[in-house]
Coordinates of C-alpha atoms and ligand atoms in Angstrom, one line a residue:
X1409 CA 0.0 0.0 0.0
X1410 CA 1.1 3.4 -0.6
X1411 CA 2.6 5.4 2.1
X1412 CA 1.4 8.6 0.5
X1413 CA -1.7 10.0 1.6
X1414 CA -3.2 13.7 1.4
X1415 CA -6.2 14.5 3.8
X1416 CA -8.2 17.0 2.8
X1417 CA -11.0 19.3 4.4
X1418 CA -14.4 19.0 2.8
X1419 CA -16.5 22.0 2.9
X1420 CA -15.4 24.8 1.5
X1421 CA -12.2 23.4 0.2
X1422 CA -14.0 20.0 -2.1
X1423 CA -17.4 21.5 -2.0
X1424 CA -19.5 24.1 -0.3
X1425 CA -23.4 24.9 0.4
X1426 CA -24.5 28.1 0.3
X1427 CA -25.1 29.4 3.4
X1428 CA -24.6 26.5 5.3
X1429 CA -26.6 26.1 8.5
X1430 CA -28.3 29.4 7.5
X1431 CA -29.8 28.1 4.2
X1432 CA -30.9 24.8 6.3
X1433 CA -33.2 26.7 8.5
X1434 CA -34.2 29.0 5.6
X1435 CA -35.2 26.2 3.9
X1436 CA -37.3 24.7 7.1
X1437 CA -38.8 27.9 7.3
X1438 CA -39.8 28.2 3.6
X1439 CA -41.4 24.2 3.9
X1440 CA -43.5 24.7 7.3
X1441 CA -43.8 28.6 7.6
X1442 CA -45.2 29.5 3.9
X1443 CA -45.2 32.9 4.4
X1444 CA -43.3 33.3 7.4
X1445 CA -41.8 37.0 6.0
X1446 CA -38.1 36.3 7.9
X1447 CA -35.3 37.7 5.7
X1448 CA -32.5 35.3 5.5
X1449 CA -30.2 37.8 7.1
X1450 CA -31.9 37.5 10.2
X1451 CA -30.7 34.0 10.7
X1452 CA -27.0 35.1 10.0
X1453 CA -25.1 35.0 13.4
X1454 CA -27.8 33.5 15.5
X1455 CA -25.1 30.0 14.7
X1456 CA -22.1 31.6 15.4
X1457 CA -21.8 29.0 18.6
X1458 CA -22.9 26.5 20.1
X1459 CA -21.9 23.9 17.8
X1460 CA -19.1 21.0 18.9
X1461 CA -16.5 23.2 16.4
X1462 CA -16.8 26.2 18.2
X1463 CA -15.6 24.3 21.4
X1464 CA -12.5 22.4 20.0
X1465 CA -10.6 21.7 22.7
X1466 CA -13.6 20.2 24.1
X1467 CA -13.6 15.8 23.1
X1468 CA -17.5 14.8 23.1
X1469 CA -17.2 11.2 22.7
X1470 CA -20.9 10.7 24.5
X1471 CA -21.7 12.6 21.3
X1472 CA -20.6 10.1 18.9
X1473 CA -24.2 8.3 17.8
X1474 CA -26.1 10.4 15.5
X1475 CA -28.9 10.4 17.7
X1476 CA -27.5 11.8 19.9
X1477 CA -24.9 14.3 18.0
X1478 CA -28.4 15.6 16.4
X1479 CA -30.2 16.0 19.7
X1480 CA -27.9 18.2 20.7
X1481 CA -27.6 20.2 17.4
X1482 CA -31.4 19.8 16.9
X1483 CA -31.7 21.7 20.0
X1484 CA -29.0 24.4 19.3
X1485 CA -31.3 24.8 16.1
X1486 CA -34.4 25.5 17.5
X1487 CA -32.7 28.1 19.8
X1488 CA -32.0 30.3 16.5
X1489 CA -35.9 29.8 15.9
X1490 CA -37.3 31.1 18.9
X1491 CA -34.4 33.9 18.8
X1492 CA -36.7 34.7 15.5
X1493 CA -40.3 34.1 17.2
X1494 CA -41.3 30.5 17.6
X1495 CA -41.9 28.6 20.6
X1496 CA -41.2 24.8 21.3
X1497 CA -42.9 22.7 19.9
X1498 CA -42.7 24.2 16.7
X1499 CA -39.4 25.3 17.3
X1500 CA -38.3 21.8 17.8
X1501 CA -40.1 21.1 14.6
X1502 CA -38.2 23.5 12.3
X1503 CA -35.5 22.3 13.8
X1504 CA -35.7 18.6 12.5
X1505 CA -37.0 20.0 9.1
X1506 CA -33.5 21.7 8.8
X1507 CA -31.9 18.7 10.0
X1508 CA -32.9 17.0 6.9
X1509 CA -32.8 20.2 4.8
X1510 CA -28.8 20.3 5.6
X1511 CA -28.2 16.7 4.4
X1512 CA -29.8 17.2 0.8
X1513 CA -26.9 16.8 -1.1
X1514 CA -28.3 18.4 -3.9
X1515 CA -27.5 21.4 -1.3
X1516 CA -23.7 21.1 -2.0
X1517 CA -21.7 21.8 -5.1
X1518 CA -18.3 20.4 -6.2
X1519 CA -15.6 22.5 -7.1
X1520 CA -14.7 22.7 -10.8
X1521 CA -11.1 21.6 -9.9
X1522 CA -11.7 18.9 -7.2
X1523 CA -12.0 15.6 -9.4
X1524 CA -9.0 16.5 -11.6
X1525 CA -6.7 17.3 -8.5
X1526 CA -7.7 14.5 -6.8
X1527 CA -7.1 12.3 -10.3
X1528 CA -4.1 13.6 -11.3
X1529 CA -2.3 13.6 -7.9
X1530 CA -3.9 9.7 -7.2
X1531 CA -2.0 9.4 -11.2
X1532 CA 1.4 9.7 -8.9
X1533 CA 0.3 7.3 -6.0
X1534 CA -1.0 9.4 -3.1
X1535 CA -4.2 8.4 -1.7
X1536 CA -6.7 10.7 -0.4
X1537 CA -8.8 10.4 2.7
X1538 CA -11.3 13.2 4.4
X1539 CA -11.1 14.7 7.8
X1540 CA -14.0 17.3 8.1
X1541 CA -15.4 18.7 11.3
X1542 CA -19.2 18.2 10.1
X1543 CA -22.3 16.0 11.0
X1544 CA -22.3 12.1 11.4
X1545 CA -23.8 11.6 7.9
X1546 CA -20.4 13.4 6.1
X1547 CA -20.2 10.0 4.1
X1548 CA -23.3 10.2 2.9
X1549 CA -23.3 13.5 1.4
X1550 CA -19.7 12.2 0.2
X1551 CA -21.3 9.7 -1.4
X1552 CA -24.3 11.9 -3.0
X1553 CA -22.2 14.6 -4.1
X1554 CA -20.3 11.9 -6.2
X1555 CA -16.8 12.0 -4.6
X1556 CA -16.7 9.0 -2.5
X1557 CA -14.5 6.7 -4.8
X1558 CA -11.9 8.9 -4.4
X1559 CA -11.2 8.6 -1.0
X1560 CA -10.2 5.4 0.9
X1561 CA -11.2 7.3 4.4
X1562 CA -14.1 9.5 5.1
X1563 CA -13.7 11.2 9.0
X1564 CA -16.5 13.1 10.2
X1565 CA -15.7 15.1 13.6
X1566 CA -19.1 14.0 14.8
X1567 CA -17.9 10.4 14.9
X1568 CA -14.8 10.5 15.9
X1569 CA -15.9 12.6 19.1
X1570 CA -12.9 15.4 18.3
X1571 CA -13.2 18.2 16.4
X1572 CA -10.3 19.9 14.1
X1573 CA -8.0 21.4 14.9
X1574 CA -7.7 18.9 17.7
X1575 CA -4.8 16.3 17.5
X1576 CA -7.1 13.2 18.0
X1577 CA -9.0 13.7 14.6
X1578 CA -5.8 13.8 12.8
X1579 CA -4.3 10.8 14.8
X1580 CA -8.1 9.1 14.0
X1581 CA -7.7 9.6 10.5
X1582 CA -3.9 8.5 9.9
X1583 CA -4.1 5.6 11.5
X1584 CA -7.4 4.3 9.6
X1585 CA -4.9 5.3 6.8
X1586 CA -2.5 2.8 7.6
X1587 CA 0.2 5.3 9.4
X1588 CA 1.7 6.7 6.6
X1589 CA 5.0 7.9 6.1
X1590 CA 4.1 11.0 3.5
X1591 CA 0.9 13.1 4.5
X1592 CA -0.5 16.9 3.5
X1593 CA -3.4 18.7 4.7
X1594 CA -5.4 20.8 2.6
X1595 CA -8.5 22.7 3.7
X1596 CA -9.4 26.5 3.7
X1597 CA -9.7 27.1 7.1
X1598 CA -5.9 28.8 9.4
X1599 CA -6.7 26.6 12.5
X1600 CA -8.7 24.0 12.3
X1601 CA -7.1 22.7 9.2
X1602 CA -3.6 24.3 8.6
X1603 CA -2.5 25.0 12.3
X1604 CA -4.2 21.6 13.3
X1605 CA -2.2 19.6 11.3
X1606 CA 1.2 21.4 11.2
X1607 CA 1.1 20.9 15.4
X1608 CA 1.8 17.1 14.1
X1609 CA 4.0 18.0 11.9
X1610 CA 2.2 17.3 8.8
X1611 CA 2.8 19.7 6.2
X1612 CA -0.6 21.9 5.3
X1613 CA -1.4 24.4 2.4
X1614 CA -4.2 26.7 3.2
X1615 CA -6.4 27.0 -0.3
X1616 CA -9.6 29.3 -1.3
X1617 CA -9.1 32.2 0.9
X1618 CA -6.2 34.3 1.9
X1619 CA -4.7 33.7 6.0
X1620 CA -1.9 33.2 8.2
X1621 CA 0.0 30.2 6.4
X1622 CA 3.3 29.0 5.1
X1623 CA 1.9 27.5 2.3
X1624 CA -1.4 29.3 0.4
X1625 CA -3.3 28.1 -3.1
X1626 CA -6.0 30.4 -4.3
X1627 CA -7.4 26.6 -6.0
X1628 CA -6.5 23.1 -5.4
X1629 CA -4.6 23.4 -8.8
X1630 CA -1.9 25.1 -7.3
X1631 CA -2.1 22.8 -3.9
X1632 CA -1.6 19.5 -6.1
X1633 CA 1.8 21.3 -7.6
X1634 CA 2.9 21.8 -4.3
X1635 CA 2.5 18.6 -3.3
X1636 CA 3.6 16.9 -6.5
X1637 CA 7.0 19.1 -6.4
X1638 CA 7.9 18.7 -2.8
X1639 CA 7.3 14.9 -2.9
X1640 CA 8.3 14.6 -6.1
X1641 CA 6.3 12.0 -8.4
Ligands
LIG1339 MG1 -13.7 24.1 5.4

C-alpha cells in the first residue's frame, strides 16, 4: 500500500453549500412557515456558537451516535428559531426539518477543480482520505455529491468525538490510513485545518481564501503542484 496520503478538508475546500446552517433553516422555514416573511439575514449570526467546532478543545465522545450528536444540534437549532419568534414545539419542529434540509446533497456543489486534482495527484500514487469537522452523515453527502470513490477514508468530527483542529481527529484519521510515512493537509480554514495539522507536523497548504499560512493556493490546482514538487512524483 502506498505510504502517501493527502487529507483533505471537505467543505469549502472540495465542495461548499451556500449558506450553510443558515440556508438549512431558511429552507425549514420556507417548507412549514409559507409565508413566514423572515429575511434570511436574520438567521446570520444566530449560529455563530454552540456547535461541537466552536468548542474544540472540548472531546464529546458521548456525542458520537447520530442520535445523539443531532439531539444536541437539533436543540441548538431551535434556539435560533425562537431567537426569531417560535416557541417549542414548533421550534423543535423547524429544527428537524432543517436537520434533513442540511443533508440534501443536492445542497452542495463540487468545485470545478476537485475531481482532476484529486485524479491527477492519485495518477502519482498518493491516496486521499477526508477529515472534516461536520455532521455524522459526512459519508453520505460524500457519497451523494459523487466524490466518494476517491477517498479510501471518510472522517467526520461527529464520529470521531474530536473536532479539528484537535490532535485526536488527525491521529483518528492516519491511523485508519495505515500510518503513513508521507501526508499533507489541505483545507481553507488557518486553524482548524492548517495550524491543526502542522502541530503534528504534517505539512498543510491553506487554499480558497487568503490567511496566516506557510503554504497558500488560491485553488486546489496550485495545492496538487505543491505537493507533486515537494514529494516529487
Ligand atoms: Mg472548510
Amino acid at each position: 500500500m502506498s505510504s502517501k496520503v493527502v487529507l483533505w478538508d471537505f467543505d469549502g475546500t472540495l465542495a461548499w453549500r451556500d449558506g450553510l446552517w443558515r440556508s438549512a433553516l431558511s429552507a425549514a422555514l420556507d417548507s412549514l412557515e409559507p409565508g413566514h416573511g423572515i429575511d434570511p439575514s436574520r438567521l446570520r449570526g444566530r449560529l455563530s456558537d454552540g456547535f461541537p467546532w466552536h468548542e474544540p478543545d472540548r472531546p464529546h465522545p458521548e456525542l458520537s451516535d447520530p442520535d445523539r450528536w443531532w439531539a444536541r444540534i437539533e436543540a441548538r437549532l431551535a434556539r435560533a428559531f425562537e431567537e426569531v419568534g417560535y416557541r417549542s414545539p414548533r421550534s423543535l419542529e423547524l429544527a428537524h426539518h432543517a436537520r434533513h434540509a442540511f443533508l440534501a446533497p443536492a445542497s452542495y456543489q463540487v468545485f470545478g477543480d476537485t475531481i482532476p486534482t484529486l485524479n491527477r495527484i492519485a495518477t502519482h500514487g498518493w491516496r486521499h482520505a477526508i477529515v472534516s469537522n461536520h455532521v455524522p452523515e459526512l459519508e453520505d453527502i460524500v457519497e451523494g455529491v459523487g466524490l466518494r470513490e476517491h477517498f479510501e477514508v471518510v472522517v467526520s468530527s461527529a464520529l470521531v468525538g474530536y473536532e479539528k483542529p484537535h490532535p485526536a481527529i488527525f491521529h483518528h484519521a492516519l491511523a485508519l490510513c495505515g500510518r503513513p510515512e508521507c501526508v499533507w493537509m489541505v483545507g481553507d480554514n488557518p486553524v482548524a485545518d492548517v495550524r491543526g495539522s502542522e502541530s503534528l507536523g504534517i505539512r498543510a497548504i491553506l487554499v480558497r481564501r487568503d490567511g496566516d499560512a506557510l503554504r497558500k493556493s488560491p485553488d486546489l490546482v496550485g495545492a496538487g503542484d505543491m505537493i507533486l514538487a515537494e514529494d516529487g512524483s
